[in-house]
Coordinates of C-alpha atoms and ligand atoms in Angstrom, one line a residue:
M124 CA -18.2 -54.5 -41.9
K125 CA -17.4 -54.0 -37.8
S126 CA -17.7 -58.2 -37.3
F127 CA -15.1 -57.9 -40.5
R128 CA -13.2 -56.1 -38.2
N129 CA -13.4 -58.4 -35.3
R130 CA -13.3 -61.5 -37.0
L131 CA -9.8 -59.7 -38.0
L132 CA -8.2 -58.8 -35.2
V133 CA -9.0 -62.4 -33.8
T134 CA -7.0 -63.7 -36.1
I135 CA -4.0 -61.5 -36.5
L136 CA -4.2 -62.4 -32.4
G137 CA -4.2 -65.9 -33.1
W138 CA -1.9 -65.5 -35.9
L139 CA 0.9 -64.2 -33.7
G140 CA 0.4 -66.7 -30.8
M141 CA 1.7 -69.0 -33.2
L142 CA 4.3 -67.3 -34.1
L143 CA 5.4 -66.9 -30.8
A144 CA 4.7 -70.3 -30.3
G145 CA 6.9 -70.9 -32.6
L146 CA 9.5 -69.0 -31.6
F147 CA 9.4 -71.0 -28.1
T148 CA 9.9 -73.8 -29.9
V149 CA 13.0 -72.3 -31.8
I150 CA 14.7 -71.2 -28.9
G151 CA 14.4 -74.5 -27.3
Q152 CA 16.2 -76.4 -29.9
L153 CA 18.7 -74.0 -29.8
F154 CA 19.0 -74.4 -26.0
P155 CA 21.2 -77.2 -26.1
M156 CA 23.6 -76.1 -28.2
Y157 CA 24.1 -72.1 -25.9
A158 CA 24.1 -75.0 -22.6
E159 CA 27.1 -75.8 -24.0
S160 CA 28.7 -73.0 -24.9
G161 CA 27.4 -72.4 -21.2
G162 CA 25.6 -69.2 -22.3
Q163 CA 22.0 -71.1 -20.0
T164 CA 21.9 -67.8 -18.3
R165 CA 21.1 -65.9 -21.4
V166 CA 19.0 -68.5 -22.6
W167 CA 16.9 -67.7 -19.4
L168 CA 16.9 -64.0 -20.0
I169 CA 15.8 -64.2 -23.0
L170 CA 13.4 -66.7 -22.2
G171 CA 11.9 -64.6 -19.9
L172 CA 12.3 -61.3 -22.4
L173 CA 10.1 -63.3 -24.8
F174 CA 7.6 -63.8 -21.5
A175 CA 7.0 -60.8 -21.0
A176 CA 7.1 -59.4 -24.5
A177 CA 4.0 -61.8 -25.1
M178 CA 2.0 -61.2 -21.9
L179 CA 2.6 -57.2 -22.7
F180 CA 1.4 -57.6 -26.1
S181 CA -1.6 -59.8 -25.0
A182 CA -2.6 -57.8 -22.0
I183 CA -3.0 -54.3 -24.4
I184 CA -4.7 -56.6 -27.1
G185 CA -6.9 -58.1 -23.9
H186 CA -7.5 -54.6 -22.8
R187 CA -8.3 -52.9 -26.2
I188 CA -11.3 -56.2 -27.1
I189 CA -12.3 -55.5 -23.3
K190 CA -13.0 -51.8 -24.1
I191 CA -13.9 -52.1 -27.4
H192 CA -17.2 -54.9 -26.2
S193 CA -18.1 -54.0 -22.7
L194 CA -17.5 -50.6 -22.8
P195 CA -20.7 -50.0 -24.6
I196 CA -22.6 -52.3 -22.6
E197 CA -22.0 -50.3 -19.4
N198 CA -23.2 -47.3 -21.6
V199 CA -26.6 -49.0 -22.4
T200 CA -26.7 -50.2 -18.5
E201 CA -25.8 -46.8 -17.7
T202 CA -28.7 -45.5 -19.5
A203 CA -31.2 -47.7 -19.1
L204 CA -30.5 -46.9 -15.3
E205 CA -31.3 -43.6 -16.2
L206 CA -34.5 -43.7 -18.0
V207 CA -35.6 -46.3 -14.5
K208 CA -35.5 -43.6 -13.2
G209 CA -37.1 -41.1 -15.3
N210 CA -34.6 -39.6 -16.9
Y211 CA -36.3 -40.1 -20.3
R212 CA -33.5 -38.1 -22.0
A213 CA -30.9 -40.6 -21.4
R214 CA -29.3 -41.3 -24.5
A215 CA -26.9 -44.3 -24.8
Y216 CA -24.0 -43.3 -27.3
E217 CA -24.8 -45.4 -31.3
Y218 CA -20.0 -47.1 -31.6
S219 CA -19.9 -47.2 -34.4
T220 CA -17.7 -50.8 -33.8
G221 CA -18.8 -53.7 -32.2
G222 CA -21.5 -56.0 -31.9
T223 CA -24.1 -53.3 -29.4
V224 CA -24.5 -50.8 -31.5
Q225 CA -28.1 -52.3 -32.2
L226 CA -28.4 -52.1 -28.1
S227 CA -27.5 -48.8 -27.9
S228 CA -30.1 -47.1 -30.9
T229 CA -32.9 -49.8 -29.9
I230 CA -32.3 -48.2 -25.7
N231 CA -32.9 -44.6 -27.2
V232 CA -35.2 -45.1 -30.4
L233 CA -37.3 -47.2 -26.3
A234 CA -35.3 -43.9 -24.4
R235 CA -37.2 -41.0 -27.3
N236 CA -40.4 -42.9 -27.0
L237 CA -40.3 -42.7 -23.6
Q238 CA -39.7 -39.0 -23.7
E239 CA -42.7 -38.4 -26.5
I240 CA -45.1 -40.4 -24.0
T241 CA -44.3 -38.6 -20.7
A242 CA -44.5 -35.2 -23.6
T243 CA -48.1 -35.8 -24.8
R244 CA -49.1 -36.8 -21.3
E245 CA -47.7 -34.2 -19.7
T246 CA -49.4 -31.5 -22.5
E247 CA -53.2 -33.9 -21.5
Q248 CA -52.5 -33.1 -18.1
E249 CA -51.6 -29.4 -18.2
R250 CA -54.6 -29.1 -20.6
L251 CA -56.9 -30.6 -17.6
K252 CA -55.4 -28.5 -15.0
T253 CA -55.6 -25.8 -16.8
L254 CA -59.5 -26.6 -17.5
I255 CA -60.5 -27.5 -14.4
E256 CA -58.7 -24.7 -12.6
N257 CA -60.8 -22.4 -14.9
M258 CA -64.3 -23.8 -15.2
G259 CA -65.7 -21.5 -13.4
S260 CA -67.5 -23.6 -10.8
A261 CA -66.1 -25.3 -8.0
L262 CA -64.9 -28.8 -8.5
I263 CA -64.1 -31.2 -5.5
M264 CA -63.5 -35.0 -5.6
I265 CA -63.4 -38.1 -3.2
D266 CA -62.0 -40.4 -3.7
R267 CA -63.3 -44.3 -1.9
Q268 CA -62.7 -44.0 1.5
G269 CA -63.9 -40.1 1.7
T270 CA -60.6 -39.0 1.3
V271 CA -60.5 -35.4 -0.8
S272 CA -58.4 -36.2 -4.0
L273 CA -58.5 -33.0 -5.8
V274 CA -60.4 -29.5 -5.1
N275 CA -60.1 -26.4 -8.0
K276 CA -59.1 -22.8 -6.6
T277 CA -62.4 -21.6 -7.4
F278 CA -63.4 -24.5 -5.0
L279 CA -61.5 -22.9 -2.4
D280 CA -62.6 -19.4 -2.6
E281 CA -66.1 -20.8 -3.0
F282 CA -65.3 -21.5 0.8
S283 CA -63.2 -19.5 2.3
L284 CA -60.9 -22.2 2.4
S285 CA -58.0 -21.3 0.6
D286 CA -55.9 -21.6 2.9
Q287 CA -56.1 -24.2 4.4
V288 CA -54.5 -27.5 2.9
T289 CA -58.0 -29.7 1.7
E290 CA -56.5 -32.6 0.2
N291 CA -55.7 -35.8 1.8
K292 CA -58.4 -35.1 3.9
F293 CA -61.4 -37.0 5.0
Y294 CA -64.3 -35.2 3.8
K295 CA -66.1 -34.3 6.6
E296 CA -63.2 -32.7 8.4
I297 CA -62.7 -29.7 5.5
D298 CA -64.8 -26.7 6.6
I299 CA -68.1 -26.7 4.4
P300 CA -71.7 -25.3 5.1
P301 CA -73.8 -28.7 6.5
V302 CA -76.6 -28.6 3.1
V303 CA -73.5 -28.9 1.1
E304 CA -72.1 -31.4 3.0
K305 CA -75.7 -33.2 3.2
F306 CA -75.8 -33.2 -1.0
I307 CA -72.1 -34.7 -0.7
D308 CA -72.9 -37.3 1.6
H309 CA -76.3 -38.1 0.1
V310 CA -74.0 -38.2 -3.0
F311 CA -70.9 -40.8 -1.7
M312 CA -73.8 -42.7 0.6
T313 CA -76.0 -43.5 -2.7
E314 CA -73.3 -43.8 -5.2
T315 CA -75.4 -42.3 -7.4
S316 CA -75.8 -38.7 -9.4
A317 CA -78.1 -36.0 -8.4
R318 CA -78.2 -31.6 -8.4
D319 CA -79.5 -30.2 -6.3
Q320 CA -80.1 -26.5 -4.8
V321 CA -78.9 -25.1 -1.7
S322 CA -78.3 -21.8 -0.1
F323 CA -77.2 -20.5 3.4
D324 CA -75.8 -17.4 4.6
E325 CA -72.5 -16.1 4.3
R326 CA -71.5 -12.9 6.8
L327 CA -74.5 -10.6 5.7
S328 CA -76.0 -12.2 2.7
T329 CA -76.7 -15.0 1.4
K330 CA -75.7 -17.2 -1.3
H331 CA -77.3 -20.0 -3.5
L332 CA -75.6 -23.4 -5.6
D333 CA -76.7 -25.5 -7.9
L334 CA -75.0 -28.7 -7.2
Y335 CA -74.1 -31.7 -9.1
G336 CA -72.2 -34.4 -8.2
A337 CA -71.7 -38.3 -10.4
P338 CA -70.2 -41.3 -9.1
V339 CA -66.9 -41.1 -11.0
I340 CA -67.2 -45.1 -12.0
G341 CA -63.6 -46.6 -13.3
K342 CA -62.1 -49.9 -15.8
H343 CA -64.6 -52.7 -15.1
E344 CA -67.3 -50.5 -14.5
R345 CA -65.4 -49.9 -10.5
W346 CA -66.3 -47.2 -8.1
L347 CA -63.7 -45.0 -7.7
G348 CA -65.1 -42.3 -5.8
I349 CA -67.5 -39.2 -6.1
V350 CA -67.4 -35.3 -8.0
I351 CA -68.7 -32.4 -6.7
V352 CA -69.8 -29.5 -8.9
A353 CA -71.2 -26.1 -7.3
H354 CA -71.9 -23.3 -9.1
D355 CA -72.9 -19.6 -7.9
I356 CA -76.0 -18.7 -8.6
S357 CA -76.3 -15.9 -5.7
A358 CA -76.2 -13.2 -8.7
L359 CA -79.1 -15.5 -10.9
K360 CA -81.2 -15.2 -7.6
R361 CA -80.5 -11.8 -6.9
L362 CA -81.9 -11.2 -10.5
E363 CA -84.5 -13.5 -10.1
Q364 CA -85.7 -11.9 -6.7
V365 CA -85.5 -8.0 -8.1
R366 CA -87.7 -9.0 -10.5
K367 CA -90.1 -10.6 -8.3
D368 CA -89.9 -7.4 -6.1
F369 CA -90.8 -5.1 -9.4
V370 CA -94.0 -6.9 -10.2
A371 CA -94.9 -7.3 -7.1
N372 CA -94.6 -3.5 -6.5
V373 CA -96.1 -2.8 -9.4
S374 CA -99.1 -4.5 -8.5
H375 CA -98.8 -3.0 -5.7
E376 CA -98.6 0.4 -6.7
L377 CA -101.7 0.8 -9.3
K378 CA -103.7 -1.9 -6.5
T379 CA -103.7 1.6 -4.8
P380 CA -105.5 3.8 -6.6
V381 CA -107.5 1.3 -8.3
T382 CA -109.0 0.3 -5.3
S383 CA -110.0 4.1 -4.2
I384 CA -112.1 4.8 -7.3
K385 CA -113.7 2.0 -7.6
G386 CA -114.6 2.2 -3.4
F387 CA -115.5 6.5 -3.7
T388 CA -117.5 4.9 -7.4
E389 CA -119.1 2.8 -5.1
T390 CA -120.1 5.1 -2.2
L391 CA -121.0 7.6 -5.1
L392 CA -123.4 4.9 -6.4
D393 CA -125.1 4.3 -3.3
G394 CA -126.3 8.0 -3.1
A395 CA -123.6 10.1 -2.2
Y396 CA -123.8 10.9 -5.8
K397 CA -127.6 13.0 -3.8
D398 CA -125.4 15.6 -2.2
T399 CA -123.4 18.3 -4.4
P400 CA -119.8 18.8 -1.9
S401 CA -119.5 15.1 -1.1
L402 CA -120.2 14.6 -4.8
L403 CA -117.4 17.0 -6.0
A404 CA -115.0 15.8 -3.5
F405 CA -115.7 12.6 -4.6
L406 CA -115.1 13.3 -8.4
E407 CA -111.5 15.0 -7.2
I408 CA -110.5 11.9 -5.5
I409 CA -110.8 10.3 -7.9
Q410 CA -109.5 12.1 -10.9
K411 CA -106.3 12.5 -8.8
E412 CA -105.9 8.3 -8.8
S413 CA -107.2 8.2 -12.1
N414 CA -104.2 10.6 -12.9
R415 CA -101.7 8.5 -10.5
L416 CA -102.8 5.9 -12.5
E417 CA -102.2 7.2 -16.3
M418 CA -98.7 8.5 -14.8
L419 CA -97.8 5.4 -13.4
I420 CA -98.7 3.8 -16.2
K421 CA -96.5 6.1 -18.4
D422 CA -93.7 5.5 -16.8
L423 CA -93.6 2.0 -16.7
L424 CA -93.8 2.4 -20.5
D425 CA -90.9 4.6 -20.0
L426 CA -88.8 2.9 -17.7
S427 CA -89.4 0.1 -20.3
R428 CA -88.6 1.3 -23.5
V429 CA -85.7 3.1 -21.7
E430 CA -84.6 -0.3 -19.3
K431 CA -84.2 -1.9 -22.9
A432 CA -80.9 -3.2 -24.5
D433 CA -80.9 -1.8 -26.7
F434 CA -82.3 1.2 -26.7
Q435 CA -80.8 4.7 -27.8
V436 CA -81.0 8.2 -27.8
E437 CA -81.3 10.6 -31.4
A438 CA -78.5 12.7 -30.4
K439 CA -77.5 15.2 -31.7
P440 CA -76.3 19.1 -31.2
T441 CA -78.7 20.5 -28.6
D442 CA -78.9 23.8 -26.4
M443 CA -79.0 22.8 -22.6
K444 CA -79.7 25.9 -21.6
K445 CA -82.8 26.0 -23.6
V446 CA -83.6 22.6 -22.2
I447 CA -83.3 23.3 -18.9
E448 CA -85.9 26.8 -20.2
R449 CA -88.0 24.2 -20.7
A450 CA -88.5 22.0 -18.4
E451 CA -88.6 25.8 -15.6
E452 CA -91.4 26.4 -18.2
L453 CA -93.2 22.8 -17.1
V454 CA -92.8 23.2 -13.7
R455 CA -93.8 26.7 -12.9
P456 CA -97.4 26.0 -11.4
R457 CA -95.8 23.5 -8.6
L458 CA -93.4 26.4 -7.8
E459 CA -96.1 29.0 -7.7
E460 CA -98.0 26.7 -5.8
K461 CA -95.1 26.1 -2.8
S462 CA -93.8 29.4 -3.1
I463 CA -90.1 27.9 -4.2
R464 CA -87.8 29.9 -5.8
L465 CA -85.6 29.3 -8.3
E466 CA -82.8 30.6 -9.3
T467 CA -80.9 30.0 -11.8
E468 CA -77.0 30.5 -14.2
L469 CA -76.9 29.0 -17.1
A470 CA -74.2 29.1 -18.9
S471 CA -74.5 29.3 -23.1
V472 CA -73.7 24.5 -24.3
I473 CA -74.5 22.7 -26.3
V474 CA -74.1 19.1 -25.5
Q475 CA -75.0 16.0 -27.8
G476 CA -78.4 15.0 -27.3
D477 CA -82.0 15.0 -27.7
A478 CA -83.9 17.6 -26.1
N479 CA -87.0 15.9 -25.4
R480 CA -85.5 12.7 -22.7
L481 CA -82.9 16.1 -21.7
I482 CA -86.7 18.5 -20.5
Q483 CA -87.8 14.2 -19.5
V484 CA -84.5 14.2 -17.0
M485 CA -84.5 17.5 -15.5
T486 CA -87.6 18.0 -15.2
N487 CA -88.0 15.1 -12.9
L488 CA -85.4 16.6 -11.3
L489 CA -86.8 19.8 -10.8
V490 CA -90.3 18.1 -8.9
N491 CA -88.4 15.8 -7.2
A492 CA -86.5 19.6 -5.6
I493 CA -89.7 20.6 -5.2
T494 CA -91.5 18.0 -4.0
Y495 CA -88.9 17.1 -1.2
S496 CA -88.5 21.0 -0.1
A497 CA -90.7 22.8 2.1
S498 CA -92.5 26.3 1.2
E499 CA -90.8 29.1 0.5
T500 CA -87.6 27.9 -0.3
T501 CA -85.2 28.4 -2.7
I502 CA -83.4 26.1 -5.6
R503 CA -80.8 26.6 -7.9
V504 CA -80.3 25.5 -10.8
D505 CA -76.0 26.0 -12.9
L506 CA -75.5 25.1 -16.6
S507 CA -71.7 25.0 -16.7
Q508 CA -69.0 23.6 -19.4
Q509 CA -65.9 21.4 -17.1
Q510 CA -63.6 20.1 -19.4
S511 CA -65.6 17.9 -21.9
E512 CA -68.5 17.7 -20.4
A513 CA -71.9 20.3 -19.9
V514 CA -72.3 19.9 -15.6
V515 CA -75.8 20.7 -14.4
H516 CA -76.1 20.9 -11.0
V517 CA -79.6 21.0 -9.3
K518 CA -79.5 22.4 -5.5
D519 CA -82.2 22.3 -2.9
Q520 CA -83.4 22.9 0.6
G521 CA -85.5 20.2 1.0
I522 CA -85.4 17.2 3.6
G523 CA -82.2 15.4 2.3
I524 CA -81.4 12.0 1.9
E525 CA -79.8 10.0 4.9
A526 CA -76.0 8.9 3.0
S527 CA -76.8 4.8 4.0
E528 CA -79.8 5.2 0.9
I529 CA -78.2 7.2 -1.6
D530 CA -76.6 4.2 -3.4
R531 CA -80.4 2.3 -4.0
L532 CA -82.1 6.2 -5.1
F533 CA -81.7 5.0 -9.1
E534 CA -84.2 1.2 -8.5
R535 CA -87.4 1.4 -9.4
F536 CA -89.9 2.3 -7.1
Y537 CA -87.2 2.8 -3.8
R538 CA -88.3 5.9 -1.6
V539 CA -86.7 7.0 1.6
D540 CA -90.0 7.8 3.3
R541 CA -92.3 5.4 1.2
A542 CA -95.8 6.8 3.0
R543 CA -94.6 10.0 2.6
S544 CA -93.1 10.3 -0.9
R545 CA -96.6 8.2 -1.9
N546 CA -98.8 11.0 -1.0
S547 CA -96.8 12.6 -2.7
G548 CA -97.8 12.0 -5.8
G549 CA -94.4 10.6 -7.5
T550 CA -94.5 6.9 -8.5
G551 CA -91.3 6.0 -7.7
L552 CA -89.9 5.3 -11.0
G553 CA -88.7 9.3 -12.0
L554 CA -84.6 8.7 -10.5
S555 CA -84.5 5.0 -12.6
I556 CA -85.9 6.6 -15.8
V557 CA -83.8 9.4 -15.0
K558 CA -79.8 7.1 -14.4
H559 CA -81.1 4.8 -17.5
L560 CA -81.4 7.8 -19.5
L561 CA -78.3 10.3 -18.9
E562 CA -76.5 6.0 -19.6
A563 CA -78.4 6.4 -22.9
H564 CA -76.3 10.3 -23.3
Q565 CA -73.5 8.5 -22.1
G566 CA -73.6 10.7 -19.4
R567 CA -74.2 10.3 -15.1
V568 CA -75.7 11.1 -12.3
E569 CA -74.1 11.8 -8.5
V570 CA -75.9 12.7 -5.1
E571 CA -74.6 15.3 -2.2
S572 CA -77.0 15.4 0.6
A573 CA -77.3 15.6 4.1
V574 CA -80.7 15.1 6.0
G575 CA -82.4 18.9 6.8
V576 CA -80.1 21.2 4.7
G577 CA -80.2 20.2 1.7
T578 CA -79.2 17.6 -1.7
T579 CA -77.7 18.7 -5.4
F580 CA -78.1 16.4 -8.3
T581 CA -75.5 16.9 -10.7
I582 CA -75.5 15.8 -14.0
Y583 CA -72.7 14.9 -17.0
L584 CA -72.9 15.1 -20.6
P585 CA -71.1 14.8 -23.3
L586 CA -70.8 18.0 -25.4
A587 CA -71.9 18.6 -28.9
K588 CA -69.3 17.4 -31.0
Ligands
ADP130 N1 -84.4 16.6 -4.4 C1 -84.3 15.4 -3.1 N2 -84.4 15.2 -1.4 C2 -85.0 13.9 -0.9 N3 -84.8 13.0 -1.2 C3 -85.2 13.2 -3.2 C4 -84.6 14.0 -3.8 N4 -85.1 13.2 -4.5 C5 -85.8 12.1 -4.3 N5 -85.8 11.8 -3.4 C6 -86.0 10.1 -2.5 O1 -85.6 9.4 -3.8 C7 -86.6 8.6 -3.6 C8 -87.0 8.5 -5.6 O2 -87.3 9.0 -6.0 P1 -88.4 9.5 -7.4 O3 -87.6 8.0 -8.1 O4 -87.7 10.3 -7.9 O5 -89.2 8.4 -7.1 P2 -90.8 9.8 -6.5 O6 -91.9 8.9 -7.7 O7 -91.0 9.2 -5.0 O8 -90.7 10.6 -6.6 C9 -88.3 9.2 -3.6 O9 -89.5 9.1 -3.0 C10 -86.8 10.3 -2.3 O10 -87.2 9.8 -1.3
MG131 MG1 -89.8 11.9 -8.9

């Protein structure tokens, strides 16, 4: 259709050309006639005018043809240049005239394809970046020259490099612990993958890292550099240490009474049984140590039960006043033994809880108050209701606890003064059990203390529903 129109245009032009040529011939033949009649000047004028008209006409036609044919080419060139610059949104006009329409549409298809490819690549890059940033492990990539080509935020945070420019730096120039650098050296030199665990001191604590390094292999088995992934396992190591300490503590706590029982039994068997006073004294010690063993095993079993993730108490409406009174009865002999007065001010408060477990909590706190107080002192127990909670204070006038020790008080086997506390007959597990039991009740415990003045343990419990 369009090529037909062009051809028509050319044909019309041809016709016009022929017409003009004819006109010139006719005028040429008329010339002598005019010359005779003395109109030579007028003939030249007409000829000039006709010539000018022909020129103007062909100029206009020429301009139109050039416009139709060259504009689209210019436009396509411009579009192509934009594409070269990376502006894949550029499009050429798809003119309905001229033979360049196919060129324009092809360029547009090309541009659209490029735009799609770029968009896909950008999405993929974005995904990869998000993955690298949020993988939870520190990552660093080093190229063949030893230059850092990529680090993620975790890496910068892990080694406190956040405010340093690390990319494009030689890896030995960045400020990382020597053990980590040594590991990177190893992977870089050997070009093989490796795994290791390292630890180094950081500020006041020791940091443990699990390191994995591997060579980056590109096309045609070409070695492009290395990648190192570091995972912070300090928390795991701490847990492992707690477990090891626990086993060591349990063994130690069990060993002491067993050694003592064994020693005294052997002495008795060796002949000491013949002497009645020694016999009685030794049997008393054996009994005391056996009780301690029994208590320790009971506490350990209790603790392992309440520490289980799925441990639940049978919570039902419970009169907290009765709980405290029951605990008081249980510790009465100890109070009398040390002549310690117990003052109470108990409101009637019904909590949501397991009576036996709550008696256990209260006895533990009372026994501690008695144990760590001098004779002839006073212990105060208050029970009240504050907003939606039951609050119990157990206040003694005992030896008190150093502020720095308070955070560790609820750890298993933790004792402020090891020797003294052990002689006091406790297991070091009481407060751990208290804490877990209260947590199982959706309650909590707080401590306030002053050395030489006294200690107040406060427990909070939810009210009955
Ligand atoms: N009322 C208190 N006054 C002073 N120190 C206390 C008191 N209660 C607990 N402690 C300290 O907390 C440590 C841990 O208590 P606990 O877990 O009950 O173990 P223990 O078996 O030694 O009593 C005790 O060894 C003691 O040092
Ligand atoms: Mg105790």
